[in-house]
């Protein structure tokens, strides 16, 4: 064990596991060596492999786990999203993950407060508050991925948060579980009174420390100075000055304590206003000094944010898609400030912009200052800013990591502090370091690639950190950690920053809560001066598709297998581990154990359970689609099946006929023996065939009426032509038999196109054509390419070489073909076509029904989410979009071959669509999965449009 503790564990891990099985199922006690490695990885550049991963789902279970670990003397670490950057979410003891079961959220007092459990994603909290024009105060850049537990435990802030709106300052109440299993809920009077009696020693100790601080003039002065700045180094000693009551002190000490004092199980925030009017300006200065002077001038103007970006940072993003062309022409010393202004109305916004212009008078800029409210330009400015950190990750050398540190200078010394920091980078050979950050608070991030494998690199990094710590903390009286938390990376420097007296005070606080150092040991406080140089994460070359991954975890929130097996980040971790193990000359016992596990369980975890939907790429800051890695693995594994794929592709029309015959047969059997026996028999066959035989589910529809395609008439003077290509899924799967009003997608599309005044052209051999996705998704790339070329040929003919638009009725197919078809072809995705072309040609009378909407992963990836929801809202008066369900996990036939993937992805769906009459999507297979797990029948969104529409002028 590398984690410090006064004594080693008193019971074995096997004994601990057996005890935990008394209250938790085996599935939530993770002992598999590969999953422990994968689950134990966070966004930092450190790695420890937990001895056990536990996933409690209730507070009662959590208390039992904590008590069992305490009694067995096993160190434990609490974990939410694992997006922490400083090594505070890893352990080689017991990792306690708070995920499912910890996502409760309730808006209070018309948005003035919000009550949240630790696994709620920060952006989700803001979505709930948006109707009230409110938000939570903290706004970290990772807010779309990080969770409330981590936001509070790190006292994370962000770009607009400053020091006034972080969790410490906006805390209303908190509920915590301590090391002895005790629960304190500061919102519950009875809980507080009971705690005062049971934990009088703890509360008296805190009050005694607070009294001592108040009488120590120099220490009190130092504490006040430190929290004038952004500061997350060490414990929140300001609580000892801000509060006298032990309960209040305890509540605020928990904020920023990084799980070293207890576990936060609920927190209630006072929310802050979210003004609806916004404007931003990207202002360019000739050098860093003038940008710093401008920042100081802007401090009193009431701007929402001032983000500094040095020339190296701008150079890192200047050639990325969508970046302004003039970034490339800036002089070598140029520095940008992104100034953001937010107000309730236009007049106040204009006045605030005038304040900014007046403040900047006399300070040289390279271009005139121009603010914009245009949403596209506004988003582009922030894209530049947010792209700086990942830009380094994308271009770093293989085998290196990306280190990001955040420091804070007193704002009045920002210019000289930046100059000193820049000089330190050059002094130690870090010429490629980027400097950017929240300049309005004196909070700057510096980012650079760092390798530790070559001789001398660890020493160079150590020298840099020692130099930076001295100049920031001692010479400038700043903060070594402004918002990322102390973690392991800065723990050896806490005493340097705070001084011995304050540091000893922190150890006394730790002893009051956790005398044996069982809660996240070595985080925040350490006696090990080289801790920040130990347990460094290996990053071997694994595959060009994923080698740029910085393991930030932003991808995890949208992965359908995140609670079943692995997330994209975790799949990459294991791909890297396989590469590392392959090159070892002297493996350890742990290495050999993981090597054996790769042959035993990795195929299912890494490949079989991956939907390969590409949603991870939409969240990845460097654009990695981990599904591409999985597809490449499938291609390699299925190299011997290419001939079979070729036979299927050459006889595709016959294959789809057989599939329709199978559906008709299944319908007969279902009518005879009923759903229950049908499902039982199917599950048995699926199991004994080792999942080779697909599992029947009740939502499997009737066979599609392919004959409708032959009845299309091409007539009508003045009617616009459109080519309609029905996907193989809609040619096989018809309407849900349990809904008598439902029709097959092909019937709906033809009716809609006729109603909107289109003449329909069907390509030749429609039954034989395919976009290639059924083959590419299984790694049979050659046949997928062949089918795409076939389709390309026929669509060129049908569309008169691209002169006629081509409508696909299934979103995933339209995305699949874009990279393969002739550029002249005008491919239309069903939602985009319906929103842009059908709506204007139809009279709409929205249906009275309450409708659930599922935006498929392909529509998300094509940027059609808003258009999808807008189309649904045009056609129905009440629309519900379930939260946290980005991909249904059906993934072609995964819902039949790996049904547990869809079940896991959609496990929370039914509770979110209560009261809806039906659902809509734009993929026939996705609709089957959603139907199976919602209690509703899902249709194509085109069917909703058909129900709500009439030909233009029909009722006039």
Short mmCIF file of N, CA, C and O in Angstrom, two decimals, residues 636-745:
data_model
loop_
_atom_site.label_atom_id
_atom_site.label_comp_id
_atom_site.label_asym_id
_atom_site.label_seq_id
_atom_site.Cartn_x
_atom_site.Cartn_y
_atom_site.Cartn_z
N UNK A 636 -10.31 -6.56 -37.39
CA UNK A 636 -9.18 -7.47 -37.24
C UNK A 636 -9.63 -8.86 -36.79
O UNK A 636 -9.13 -9.87 -37.27
N UNK A 637 -10.62 -8.88 -35.90
CA UNK A 637 -11.08 -10.17 -35.37
C UNK A 637 -11.92 -10.95 -36.40
O UNK A 637 -11.94 -12.18 -36.39
N UNK A 638 -12.61 -10.24 -37.28
CA UNK A 638 -13.52 -10.88 -38.23
C UNK A 638 -12.91 -11.04 -39.61
O UNK A 638 -13.63 -11.21 -40.59
N UNK A 639 -11.59 -10.99 -39.68
CA UNK A 639 -10.95 -11.08 -40.98
C UNK A 639 -11.32 -12.38 -41.70
O UNK A 639 -11.42 -12.43 -42.92
N UNK A 640 -11.58 -13.44 -40.95
CA UNK A 640 -11.93 -14.72 -41.57
C UNK A 640 -13.37 -14.82 -41.99
O UNK A 640 -13.79 -15.81 -42.61
N UNK A 641 -14.18 -13.80 -41.69
CA UNK A 641 -15.60 -13.84 -42.03
C UNK A 641 -15.94 -12.94 -43.21
O UNK A 641 -17.12 -12.72 -43.50
N UNK A 642 -14.93 -12.42 -43.88
CA UNK A 642 -15.19 -11.51 -44.98
C UNK A 642 -15.92 -12.19 -46.14
O UNK A 642 -16.75 -11.58 -46.81
N UNK A 643 -15.60 -13.49 -46.35
CA UNK A 643 -16.26 -14.20 -47.43
C UNK A 643 -17.75 -14.36 -47.15
O UNK A 643 -18.59 -14.21 -48.05
N UNK A 644 -18.09 -14.65 -45.89
CA UNK A 644 -19.50 -14.75 -45.51
C UNK A 644 -20.20 -13.41 -45.72
O UNK A 644 -21.32 -13.35 -46.23
N UNK A 645 -19.54 -12.34 -45.32
CA UNK A 645 -20.12 -11.01 -45.50
C UNK A 645 -20.34 -10.73 -46.97
O UNK A 645 -21.36 -10.14 -47.36
N UNK A 646 -19.41 -11.19 -47.81
CA UNK A 646 -19.55 -10.96 -49.26
C UNK A 646 -20.76 -11.70 -49.81
O UNK A 646 -21.53 -11.15 -50.61
N UNK A 647 -20.97 -12.92 -49.35
CA UNK A 647 -22.14 -13.68 -49.82
C UNK A 647 -23.44 -13.01 -49.39
O UNK A 647 -24.40 -12.93 -50.15
N UNK A 648 -23.47 -12.53 -48.14
CA UNK A 648 -24.67 -11.85 -47.66
C UNK A 648 -24.92 -10.59 -48.47
O UNK A 648 -26.05 -10.29 -48.88
N UNK A 649 -23.86 -9.82 -48.72
CA UNK A 649 -24.01 -8.58 -49.47
C UNK A 649 -24.47 -8.81 -50.89
O UNK A 649 -25.27 -8.03 -51.43
N UNK A 650 -23.98 -9.88 -51.53
CA UNK A 650 -24.36 -10.16 -52.92
C UNK A 650 -25.79 -10.67 -53.03
O UNK A 650 -26.37 -10.63 -54.12
N UNK A 651 -26.34 -11.15 -51.93
CA UNK A 651 -27.71 -11.68 -51.94
C UNK A 651 -28.56 -10.95 -50.91
O UNK A 651 -29.37 -11.53 -50.20
N UNK A 652 -28.37 -9.64 -50.84
CA UNK A 652 -28.98 -8.87 -49.77
C UNK A 652 -30.50 -8.84 -49.86
O UNK A 652 -31.20 -8.87 -48.84
N UNK A 653 -31.01 -8.79 -51.04
CA UNK A 653 -32.47 -8.78 -51.20
C UNK A 653 -33.08 -10.05 -50.63
O UNK A 653 -34.10 -10.02 -49.94
N UNK A 654 -32.43 -11.18 -50.89
CA UNK A 654 -32.92 -12.45 -50.35
C UNK A 654 -32.80 -12.50 -48.83
O UNK A 654 -33.69 -13.03 -48.15
N UNK A 655 -31.73 -11.91 -48.30
CA UNK A 655 -31.55 -11.89 -46.85
C UNK A 655 -32.67 -11.11 -46.18
O UNK A 655 -33.23 -11.53 -45.16
N UNK A 656 -33.03 -9.95 -46.75
CA UNK A 656 -34.11 -9.16 -46.15
C UNK A 656 -35.46 -9.86 -46.30
O UNK A 656 -36.32 -9.73 -45.43
N UNK A 657 -35.63 -10.61 -47.41
CA UNK A 657 -36.87 -11.39 -47.55
C UNK A 657 -36.96 -12.44 -46.46
O UNK A 657 -38.03 -12.67 -45.87
N UNK A 658 -35.84 -13.11 -46.20
CA UNK A 658 -35.82 -14.12 -45.14
C UNK A 658 -36.12 -13.47 -43.79
O UNK A 658 -36.85 -14.03 -42.96
N UNK A 659 -35.57 -12.28 -43.56
CA UNK A 659 -35.83 -11.59 -42.30
C UNK A 659 -37.31 -11.28 -42.14
O UNK A 659 -37.88 -11.45 -41.06
N UNK A 660 -37.94 -10.82 -43.21
CA UNK A 660 -39.38 -10.53 -43.12
C UNK A 660 -40.18 -11.80 -42.89
O UNK A 660 -41.15 -11.81 -42.12
N UNK A 661 -39.75 -12.89 -43.51
CA UNK A 661 -40.42 -14.18 -43.28
C UNK A 661 -40.27 -14.60 -41.83
O UNK A 661 -41.21 -15.12 -41.21
N UNK A 662 -39.08 -14.36 -41.26
CA UNK A 662 -38.87 -14.68 -39.85
C UNK A 662 -39.78 -13.88 -38.94
O UNK A 662 -40.32 -14.39 -37.95
N UNK A 663 -39.99 -12.61 -39.28
CA UNK A 663 -40.89 -11.77 -38.48
C UNK A 663 -42.33 -12.28 -38.57
O UNK A 663 -43.06 -12.28 -37.58
N UNK A 664 -42.72 -12.70 -39.78
CA UNK A 664 -44.08 -13.22 -39.92
C UNK A 664 -44.23 -14.51 -39.11
O UNK A 664 -45.26 -14.73 -38.45
N UNK A 665 -43.18 -15.35 -39.14
CA UNK A 665 -43.23 -16.57 -38.35
C UNK A 665 -43.29 -16.29 -36.86
O UNK A 665 -44.02 -16.93 -36.10
N UNK A 666 -42.50 -15.28 -36.43
CA UNK A 666 -42.50 -14.91 -35.02
C UNK A 666 -43.86 -14.38 -34.60
O UNK A 666 -44.33 -14.63 -33.48
N UNK A 667 -44.53 -13.66 -35.50
CA UNK A 667 -45.85 -13.14 -35.19
C UNK A 667 -46.85 -14.26 -34.98
O UNK A 667 -47.71 -14.21 -34.08
N UNK A 668 -46.73 -15.31 -35.80
CA UNK A 668 -47.62 -16.47 -35.66
C UNK A 668 -47.36 -17.16 -34.33
O UNK A 668 -48.28 -17.48 -33.57
N UNK A 669 -46.07 -17.41 -34.02
CA UNK A 669 -45.73 -18.08 -32.78
C UNK A 669 -46.18 -17.27 -31.58
O UNK A 669 -46.68 -17.81 -30.59
N UNK A 670 -46.01 -15.98 -31.68
CA UNK A 670 -46.41 -15.10 -30.58
C UNK A 670 -47.92 -15.19 -30.34
O UNK A 670 -48.37 -15.21 -29.19
N UNK A 671 -48.67 -15.24 -31.42
CA UNK A 671 -50.13 -15.34 -31.29
C UNK A 671 -50.55 -16.66 -30.65
O UNK A 671 -51.55 -16.74 -29.94
N UNK A 672 -49.75 -17.70 -30.88
CA UNK A 672 -50.10 -19.03 -30.38
C UNK A 672 -49.71 -19.20 -28.92
O UNK A 672 -50.50 -19.64 -28.08
N UNK A 673 -48.47 -18.84 -28.56
CA UNK A 673 -47.96 -19.15 -27.22
C UNK A 673 -47.91 -17.94 -26.29
O UNK A 673 -47.70 -18.09 -25.09
N UNK A 674 -48.06 -16.73 -26.83
CA UNK A 674 -48.07 -15.54 -26.00
C UNK A 674 -46.68 -14.97 -25.76
O UNK A 674 -45.66 -15.64 -25.97
N UNK A 675 -46.65 -13.72 -25.30
CA UNK A 675 -45.37 -13.02 -25.13
C UNK A 675 -44.47 -13.67 -24.10
O UNK A 675 -43.25 -13.78 -24.30
N UNK A 676 -45.05 -14.14 -22.98
CA UNK A 676 -44.21 -14.65 -21.90
C UNK A 676 -43.44 -15.89 -22.33
O UNK A 676 -42.22 -15.98 -22.15
N UNK A 677 -44.14 -16.86 -22.90
CA UNK A 677 -43.46 -18.09 -23.34
C UNK A 677 -42.51 -17.81 -24.49
O UNK A 677 -41.43 -18.40 -24.58
N UNK A 678 -42.92 -16.90 -25.35
CA UNK A 678 -42.06 -16.54 -26.48
C UNK A 678 -40.74 -15.96 -25.97
O UNK A 678 -39.66 -16.32 -26.43
N UNK A 679 -40.83 -15.05 -25.00
CA UNK A 679 -39.63 -14.43 -24.46
C UNK A 679 -38.76 -15.44 -23.73
O UNK A 679 -37.53 -15.44 -23.88
N UNK A 680 -39.39 -16.35 -22.96
CA UNK A 680 -38.64 -17.35 -22.21
C UNK A 680 -37.88 -18.28 -23.15
O UNK A 680 -36.68 -18.56 -22.96
N UNK A 681 -38.57 -18.75 -24.19
CA UNK A 681 -37.93 -19.65 -25.16
C UNK A 681 -36.79 -18.94 -25.88
O UNK A 681 -35.71 -19.52 -26.08
N UNK A 682 -37.03 -17.68 -26.26
CA UNK A 682 -36.01 -16.93 -26.97
C UNK A 682 -34.78 -16.70 -26.09
O UNK A 682 -33.64 -16.81 -26.55
N UNK A 683 -35.00 -16.37 -24.84
CA UNK A 683 -33.88 -16.15 -23.92
C UNK A 683 -33.04 -17.41 -23.77
O UNK A 683 -31.81 -17.36 -23.70
N UNK A 684 -33.71 -18.56 -23.72
CA UNK A 684 -32.99 -19.82 -23.61
C UNK A 684 -32.12 -20.08 -24.82
O UNK A 684 -30.95 -20.46 -24.70
N UNK A 685 -32.69 -19.89 -26.01
CA UNK A 685 -31.91 -20.08 -27.23
C UNK A 685 -30.75 -19.10 -27.32
O UNK A 685 -29.64 -19.45 -27.74
N UNK A 686 -31.01 -17.86 -26.91
CA UNK A 686 -29.97 -16.83 -26.92
C UNK A 686 -28.82 -17.23 -25.99
O UNK A 686 -27.64 -17.09 -26.35
N UNK A 687 -29.17 -17.78 -24.85
CA UNK A 687 -28.16 -18.14 -23.87
C UNK A 687 -27.35 -19.35 -24.32
O UNK A 687 -26.12 -19.33 -24.27
N UNK A 688 -28.01 -20.42 -24.75
CA UNK A 688 -27.28 -21.65 -25.11
C UNK A 688 -26.47 -21.47 -26.38
O UNK A 688 -25.50 -22.20 -26.62
N UNK A 689 -26.84 -20.51 -27.22
CA UNK A 689 -26.08 -20.26 -28.45
C UNK A 689 -24.93 -19.29 -28.21
O UNK A 689 -24.28 -18.87 -29.18
N UNK A 690 -24.69 -18.96 -26.95
CA UNK A 690 -23.64 -18.00 -26.60
C UNK A 690 -23.89 -16.67 -27.31
O UNK A 690 -22.97 -16.06 -27.84
N UNK A 691 -25.16 -16.28 -27.33
CA UNK A 691 -25.63 -15.00 -27.87
C UNK A 691 -25.55 -14.91 -29.40
O UNK A 691 -25.71 -13.82 -29.97
N UNK A 692 -25.34 -16.03 -30.07
CA UNK A 692 -25.32 -15.98 -31.53
C UNK A 692 -26.72 -15.84 -32.10
O UNK A 692 -26.91 -15.22 -33.15
N UNK A 693 -27.70 -16.43 -31.44
CA UNK A 693 -29.09 -16.29 -31.87
C UNK A 693 -29.67 -15.05 -31.20
O UNK A 693 -29.67 -14.95 -29.97
N UNK A 694 -30.19 -14.11 -31.98
CA UNK A 694 -30.76 -12.90 -31.39
C UNK A 694 -31.91 -13.23 -30.46
O UNK A 694 -32.63 -14.21 -30.65
N UNK A 695 -32.08 -12.39 -29.46
CA UNK A 695 -33.15 -12.59 -28.50
C UNK A 695 -34.41 -11.84 -28.95
O UNK A 695 -34.36 -10.65 -29.25
N UNK A 696 -35.52 -12.54 -28.99
CA UNK A 696 -36.80 -11.91 -29.35
C UNK A 696 -37.27 -11.03 -28.19
O UNK A 696 -37.12 -11.39 -27.02
N UNK A 697 -37.81 -9.89 -28.53
CA UNK A 697 -38.39 -9.01 -27.52
C UNK A 697 -39.79 -8.61 -27.98
O UNK A 697 -40.07 -8.57 -29.19
N UNK A 698 -40.69 -8.33 -27.06
CA UNK A 698 -42.08 -8.03 -27.44
C UNK A 698 -42.24 -6.84 -28.36
O UNK A 698 -43.25 -6.74 -29.08
N UNK A 699 -41.28 -5.92 -28.37
CA UNK A 699 -41.43 -4.74 -29.22
C UNK A 699 -41.03 -4.99 -30.67
O UNK A 699 -41.10 -4.07 -31.50
N UNK A 700 -40.58 -6.21 -30.99
CA UNK A 700 -40.29 -6.51 -32.39
C UNK A 700 -41.58 -6.40 -33.19
O UNK A 700 -42.58 -7.03 -32.86
N UNK A 701 -41.57 -5.61 -34.25
CA UNK A 701 -42.82 -5.34 -34.97
C UNK A 701 -43.15 -6.41 -36.01
O UNK A 701 -42.43 -7.40 -36.15
N UNK A 702 -44.22 -6.14 -36.73
CA UNK A 702 -44.59 -7.01 -37.86
C UNK A 702 -43.63 -6.77 -39.02
O UNK A 702 -42.84 -5.82 -39.02
N UNK A 703 -43.70 -7.64 -40.01
CA UNK A 703 -42.88 -7.47 -41.21
C UNK A 703 -43.36 -6.26 -42.00
O UNK A 703 -44.55 -5.94 -42.03
N UNK A 704 -42.42 -5.57 -42.63
CA UNK A 704 -42.76 -4.39 -43.40
C UNK A 704 -43.43 -4.76 -44.72
O UNK A 704 -43.06 -5.77 -45.35
N UNK A 705 -44.40 -3.97 -45.18
CA UNK A 705 -45.06 -4.23 -46.47
C UNK A 705 -44.26 -3.66 -47.63
O UNK A 705 -44.54 -2.57 -48.14
N UNK A 706 -43.25 -4.39 -48.09
CA UNK A 706 -42.34 -3.88 -49.11
C UNK A 706 -43.06 -3.53 -50.40
O UNK A 706 -42.62 -2.70 -51.20
N UNK A 707 -44.25 -4.11 -50.59
CA UNK A 707 -44.99 -3.88 -51.83
C UNK A 707 -45.38 -2.42 -52.03
O UNK A 707 -45.68 -1.99 -53.15
N UNK A 708 -45.42 -1.63 -50.95
CA UNK A 708 -45.85 -0.24 -51.12
C UNK A 708 -44.91 0.53 -52.03
O UNK A 708 -45.32 1.52 -52.65
N UNK A 709 -43.65 0.09 -52.14
CA UNK A 709 -42.70 0.80 -52.98
C UNK A 709 -43.05 0.67 -54.46
O UNK A 709 -42.74 1.55 -55.27
N UNK A 710 -43.68 -0.44 -54.83
CA UNK A 710 -44.01 -0.66 -56.24
C UNK A 710 -45.26 0.10 -56.67
O UNK A 710 -45.57 0.16 -57.86
N UNK A 711 -45.97 0.68 -55.71
CA UNK A 711 -47.21 1.38 -56.04
C UNK A 711 -47.02 2.87 -56.23
O UNK A 711 -47.98 3.60 -56.43
N UNK A 712 -45.77 3.33 -56.18
CA UNK A 712 -45.52 4.77 -56.31
C UNK A 712 -45.77 5.22 -57.73
O UNK A 712 -45.26 4.64 -58.70
N UNK A 713 -46.58 6.25 -57.86
CA UNK A 713 -46.87 6.82 -59.19
C UNK A 713 -46.08 8.11 -59.36
O UNK A 713 -46.00 8.93 -58.45
N UNK A 714 -45.47 8.29 -60.50
CA UNK A 714 -44.70 9.50 -60.79
C UNK A 714 -45.55 10.39 -61.70
O UNK A 714 -45.52 10.25 -62.92
N UNK A 715 -46.30 11.27 -61.10
CA UNK A 715 -47.21 12.13 -61.86
C UNK A 715 -47.20 13.51 -61.24
O UNK A 715 -46.64 13.73 -60.17
N UNK A 716 -47.86 14.46 -61.93
CA UNK A 716 -48.09 15.76 -61.31
C UNK A 716 -47.29 16.88 -61.93
O UNK A 716 -46.07 16.94 -61.77
N UNK A 717 -47.94 17.71 -62.66
CA UNK A 717 -47.28 18.86 -63.24
C UNK A 717 -46.96 19.88 -62.15
O UNK A 717 -47.80 20.20 -61.30
N UNK A 718 -45.75 20.37 -62.14
CA UNK A 718 -45.36 21.37 -61.15
C UNK A 718 -44.98 20.80 -59.81
O UNK A 718 -44.67 21.55 -58.88
N UNK A 719 -45.01 19.50 -59.65
CA UNK A 719 -44.60 18.88 -58.38
C UNK A 719 -43.10 18.65 -58.40
O UNK A 719 -42.55 18.18 -59.39
N UNK A 720 -42.43 18.94 -57.28
CA UNK A 720 -40.98 18.77 -57.21
C UNK A 720 -40.64 17.30 -57.02
O UNK A 720 -41.30 16.60 -56.23
N UNK A 721 -39.60 16.82 -57.68
CA UNK A 721 -39.21 15.43 -57.51
C UNK A 721 -38.32 15.25 -56.28
O UNK A 721 -37.59 16.16 -55.89
N UNK A 722 -38.36 14.09 -55.68
CA UNK A 722 -37.45 13.71 -54.60
C UNK A 722 -37.21 12.21 -54.70
O UNK A 722 -38.14 11.44 -54.96
N UNK A 723 -35.96 11.82 -54.55
CA UNK A 723 -35.62 10.40 -54.50
C UNK A 723 -35.82 9.92 -53.07
O UNK A 723 -35.35 10.56 -52.12
N UNK A 724 -36.51 8.81 -52.92
CA UNK A 724 -36.73 8.25 -51.58
C UNK A 724 -36.01 6.92 -51.49
O UNK A 724 -36.30 5.98 -52.24
N UNK A 725 -35.05 6.84 -50.54
CA UNK A 725 -34.36 5.57 -50.31
C UNK A 725 -34.78 5.02 -48.95
O UNK A 725 -34.41 5.58 -47.91
N UNK A 726 -35.55 3.93 -48.92
CA UNK A 726 -35.94 3.30 -47.65
C UNK A 726 -34.81 2.42 -47.13
O UNK A 726 -34.27 1.60 -47.87
N UNK A 727 -34.43 2.61 -45.90
CA UNK A 727 -33.33 1.82 -45.33
C UNK A 727 -33.72 0.36 -45.21
O UNK A 727 -34.91 0.00 -45.24
N UNK A 728 -32.73 -0.49 -45.04
CA UNK A 728 -33.03 -1.92 -44.89
C UNK A 728 -33.83 -2.17 -43.62
O UNK A 728 -34.66 -3.09 -43.57
N UNK A 729 -33.63 -1.34 -42.58
CA UNK A 729 -34.40 -1.53 -41.35
C UNK A 729 -35.88 -1.27 -41.59
O UNK A 729 -36.74 -2.02 -41.10
N UNK A 730 -36.21 -0.23 -42.36
CA UNK A 730 -37.62 0.04 -42.62
C UNK A 730 -38.19 -0.89 -43.68
O UNK A 730 -39.41 -1.05 -43.75
N UNK A 731 -37.32 -1.52 -44.48
CA UNK A 731 -37.80 -2.52 -45.44
C UNK A 731 -38.07 -3.86 -44.75
O UNK A 731 -38.75 -4.72 -45.31
N UNK A 732 -37.52 -4.04 -43.55
CA UNK A 732 -37.72 -5.30 -42.82
C UNK A 732 -38.77 -5.13 -41.72
O UNK A 732 -39.72 -5.90 -41.61
N UNK A 733 -38.59 -4.09 -40.90
CA UNK A 733 -39.46 -3.91 -39.72
C UNK A 733 -40.62 -2.98 -40.05
O UNK A 733 -40.41 -1.82 -40.43
N UNK A 734 -41.83 -3.48 -39.86
CA UNK A 734 -43.02 -2.68 -40.11
C UNK A 734 -43.51 -1.99 -38.86
O UNK A 734 -42.74 -1.60 -37.99
N UNK A 735 -44.83 -1.86 -38.77
CA UNK A 735 -45.45 -1.16 -37.65
C UNK A 735 -45.54 -2.06 -36.43
O UNK A 735 -45.56 -3.29 -36.54
N UNK A 736 -45.60 -1.43 -35.25
CA UNK A 736 -45.79 -2.17 -34.01
C UNK A 736 -47.19 -2.77 -34.00
O UNK A 736 -48.19 -2.06 -34.17
N UNK A 737 -47.26 -4.08 -33.81
CA UNK A 737 -48.55 -4.78 -33.90
C UNK A 737 -49.50 -4.41 -32.77
O UNK A 737 -50.70 -4.61 -32.86
N UNK A 738 -48.94 -3.85 -31.68
CA UNK A 738 -49.79 -3.53 -30.54
C UNK A 738 -50.48 -2.17 -30.69
O UNK A 738 -51.29 -1.78 -29.86
N UNK A 739 -50.12 -1.43 -31.75
CA UNK A 739 -50.74 -0.13 -31.99
C UNK A 739 -51.46 -0.19 -33.33
O UNK A 739 -50.85 -0.14 -34.40
N UNK A 740 -52.76 -0.31 -33.28
CA UNK A 740 -53.55 -0.49 -34.50
C UNK A 740 -53.50 0.71 -35.42
O UNK A 740 -53.76 0.59 -36.62
N UNK A 741 -53.17 1.88 -34.88
CA UNK A 741 -53.13 3.08 -35.72
C UNK A 741 -51.78 3.29 -36.39
O UNK A 741 -51.64 4.17 -37.24
N UNK A 742 -50.78 2.53 -35.99
CA UNK A 742 -49.43 2.73 -36.52
C UNK A 742 -49.30 2.16 -37.93
O UNK A 742 -49.99 1.20 -38.30
N UNK A 743 -48.43 2.76 -38.70
CA UNK A 743 -48.15 2.29 -40.05
C UNK A 743 -46.65 2.10 -40.23
O UNK A 743 -45.84 2.68 -39.48
N UNK A 744 -46.27 1.33 -41.22
CA UNK A 744 -44.87 1.16 -41.53
C UNK A 744 -44.28 2.49 -41.98
O UNK A 744 -44.97 3.34 -42.55
N UNK A 745 -42.99 2.69 -41.73
CA UNK A 745 -42.35 3.95 -42.05
C UNK A 745 -42.46 4.26 -43.54
O UNK A 745 -42.70 5.42 -43.93
#
